[in-house]
C-alpha positions as MATLAB code, in Angstrom:
seq = 'MIRVGLTGGIASGKSAVGDEMARLGALVIDSDQLARDVVAPGTPGLQQVVDRFGPEVLGADGFLDRPRLGAIVFGDDGARADLNAIIHPLVLAARNQIESQVLDPYAIVVSMIPLLVEIGAAKSFDVVVVVDVGPDAQLARLMARNGLSEAEARARMSAQVSREQRLALADFVVRNDGTLEQLRERVHAVWHELLRLRGGMGDGCGC';
ca = [
     105.110  121.626  135.662;
     102.818  123.588  133.410;
     102.460  122.080  129.947;
     101.666  124.689  127.321;
     100.580  123.951  123.773;
     101.630  126.784  121.458;
      99.992  126.828  118.057;
      98.836  129.079  115.253;
      98.272  129.086  111.537;
     101.145  128.729  109.125;
     103.311  131.887  109.028;
     101.507  133.346  112.048;
     104.708  133.900  114.024;
     104.831  130.876  116.353;
     108.618  130.730  116.258;
     108.960  134.371  117.339;
     106.611  133.724  120.259;
     108.422  130.518  121.183;
     111.800  132.265  121.061;
     110.570  134.973  123.421;
     109.097  132.421  125.828;
     112.415  130.582  125.823;
     114.173  133.843  126.671;
     111.784  134.327  129.569;
     112.612  130.907  130.966;
     110.395  128.307  129.293;
     111.639  125.008  127.986;
     110.461  125.179  124.380;
     110.035  121.998  122.364;
     109.813  122.726  118.643;
     107.721  120.080  116.917;
     108.817  121.347  113.499;
     112.415  120.602  114.435;
     111.453  117.215  115.827;
     109.607  116.505  112.566;
     112.903  117.090  110.760;
     114.877  115.003  113.235;
     112.640  111.936  112.924;
     113.176  111.819  109.135;
     116.898  112.503  109.159;
     119.025  110.230  106.940;
     119.258  106.732  108.346;
     116.138  106.964  110.513;
     113.220  104.546  110.356;
     110.981  107.573  109.829;
     112.706  108.527  106.603;
     112.479  104.964  105.362;
     108.733  104.924  106.019;
     108.318  108.157  104.057;
     110.339  106.769  101.138;
     108.378  103.515  101.216;
     105.137  105.491  100.930;
     106.108  108.282   98.528;
     109.039  106.841   96.598;
     112.748  107.689   96.345;
     111.980  110.848   94.368;
     111.266  112.653   97.664;
     114.951  112.333   98.543;
     117.505  114.940   97.592;
     120.934  114.100   96.176;
     122.364  114.449   99.693;
     120.062  111.767  101.094;
     117.959  114.225  103.049;
     114.226  114.529  102.596;
     113.376  117.031   99.863;
     110.719  118.876  101.816;
     109.572  121.225   99.018;
     109.090  118.258   96.694;
     107.214  116.300   99.331;
     105.155  119.379  100.173;
     104.111  119.762   96.557;
     102.757  116.196   96.714;
     100.903  116.255  100.013;
      99.390  119.735   99.862;
      97.590  118.767   96.686;
      96.300  115.429   97.951;
      94.361  115.000  101.201;
      94.996  111.262  101.289;
      98.735  111.673  100.806;
      98.857  114.323  103.525;
      96.977  112.028  105.909;
      99.432  109.229  105.149;
     102.386  111.499  105.854;
     100.852  112.715  109.115;
     100.244  109.107  110.171;
     103.979  108.492  109.813;
     105.328  111.696  111.307;
     102.982  112.552  114.177;
     103.531  109.397  116.300;
     107.293  109.765  115.935;
     107.193  113.425  116.936;
     104.916  112.661  119.891;
     107.317  109.988  121.140;
     110.269  112.380  120.805;
     108.392  115.155  122.627;
     107.360  112.794  125.433;
     110.976  111.700  125.804;
     112.097  115.300  126.282;
     109.324  116.039  128.767;
     110.172  112.924  130.777;
     113.623  114.351  131.432;
     112.295  117.572  133.019;
     112.946  117.351  136.756;
     111.884  120.844  137.822;
     108.304  120.598  139.162;
     107.812  124.313  138.459;
     109.028  124.231  134.872;
     106.932  125.802  132.136;
     107.239  123.515  129.136;
     106.023  124.980  125.857;
     105.407  122.643  122.934;
     105.183  124.439  119.588;
     102.788  122.322  117.523;
     101.501  123.799  114.251;
      98.780  121.158  113.910;
      97.817  120.952  117.585;
      94.121  121.461  116.827;
      94.131  119.213  113.770;
      95.531  116.242  115.685;
      93.180  116.762  118.632;
      95.971  117.385  121.131;
      94.563  120.468  122.889;
      93.224  118.525  125.875;
      96.644  117.038  126.598;
      97.947  120.463  127.692;
      97.237  122.569  130.745;
      97.127  125.731  128.642;
      96.727  126.406  124.920;
      98.250  129.588  123.494;
      97.250  130.578  119.965;
      99.281  132.999  117.859;
      96.770  134.811  115.692;
      97.141  136.954  112.580;
      94.651  138.146  109.997;
      94.358  136.095  106.786;
      95.655  138.826  104.467;
      98.821  139.334  106.518;
      99.210  135.566  106.883;
      99.001  135.077  103.115;
     101.536  137.807  102.405;
     103.981  136.470  105.006;
     103.704  132.915  103.736;
     104.267  133.893  100.121;
     107.302  135.991  101.067;
     108.768  133.460  103.492;
     108.412  130.347  101.344;
     108.570  131.859   97.889;
     105.121  130.503   97.023;
     102.563  131.665   94.520;
      99.274  132.919   95.910;
      97.551  129.679   94.895;
     100.220  127.558   96.595;
     100.075  129.648   99.758;
      96.283  129.490   99.906;
      96.416  125.706   99.472;
      98.701  125.408  102.499;
      96.516  127.698  104.564;
      93.370  125.782  103.644;
      95.024  122.495  104.646;
      94.820  123.663  108.260;
      91.775  124.191  110.442;
      90.062  127.547  110.270;
      91.136  130.528  112.306;
      87.851  130.333  114.215;
      88.350  126.674  115.153;
      91.812  127.434  116.472;
      90.734  130.470  118.495;
      87.848  128.519  120.018;
      90.338  126.287  121.857;
      92.650  129.070  123.044;
      93.194  129.885  126.705;
      95.356  132.816  125.634;
      95.629  134.561  122.266;
      98.755  136.416  121.142;
      97.943  138.778  118.307;
     100.800  139.192  115.847;
      99.540  142.049  113.726;
     101.954  144.760  114.822;
     105.629  145.354  115.486;
     108.067  142.899  117.024;
     108.127  145.021  120.172;
     104.329  144.831  120.423;
     104.523  141.068  119.985;
     107.055  140.816  122.808;
     104.821  142.859  125.092;
     101.921  140.518  124.369;
     104.073  137.461  125.035;
     105.217  138.964  128.343;
     101.588  139.467  129.371;
     100.830  135.797  128.689;
     104.019  134.753  130.481;
     102.966  136.547  133.652;
      99.617  134.749  133.476;
     101.474  131.436  133.215;
     103.542  132.350  136.267;
     100.336  133.182  138.113;
      98.829  129.833  137.146;
     101.981  128.118  138.326;
     101.340  129.690  141.713;
     103.881  132.472  141.477;
     106.645  130.162  142.716;
     110.150  130.747  141.494;
     111.500  133.680  139.557;
     111.091  132.414  135.985;
     110.964  135.868  134.431;
     113.780  137.189  132.333;
     112.066  140.485  131.592;
];
């Protein structure tokens, strides 16, 4: 098994890269989705979040109000650290559970982890792939995607490590500054390198 850590700054295009790798044959584990699962209604994770931040972070439907919680933690380093201390261990346990069920010794397992560098997880993977985009394009995408003001978007970008810190830990970099077709071509190039590292065994390529 090759364990791949896929990361990138917020709104860099990690999901598009992960989707293409899944199409090519990878098992993709989405940490963002796991982060939602571990705070679903009725979970111990949600109760821990409510205990720390109060019932006002819950919506009328009993689900976590993520925009409201985001407004709290992205303006307060201590609050964000407290939230991460709750969520990250739960997500790690869920990810490990999924990996433990992989029986194919030649599987390529890709874990999409937005904060891979921040939590010091790079060394736990065989390969680190970074999705990279310039800061101006990143800002514009984030504002459009999340409906944020420029100040709000910049606050979320600055809450992550710098672009340089992320790139310094990359084994492979996928630039996402062009068309979707160009992005796919770049993902395919990385995929073939992963197959080579795996030893070229098995087909594994859906291209």
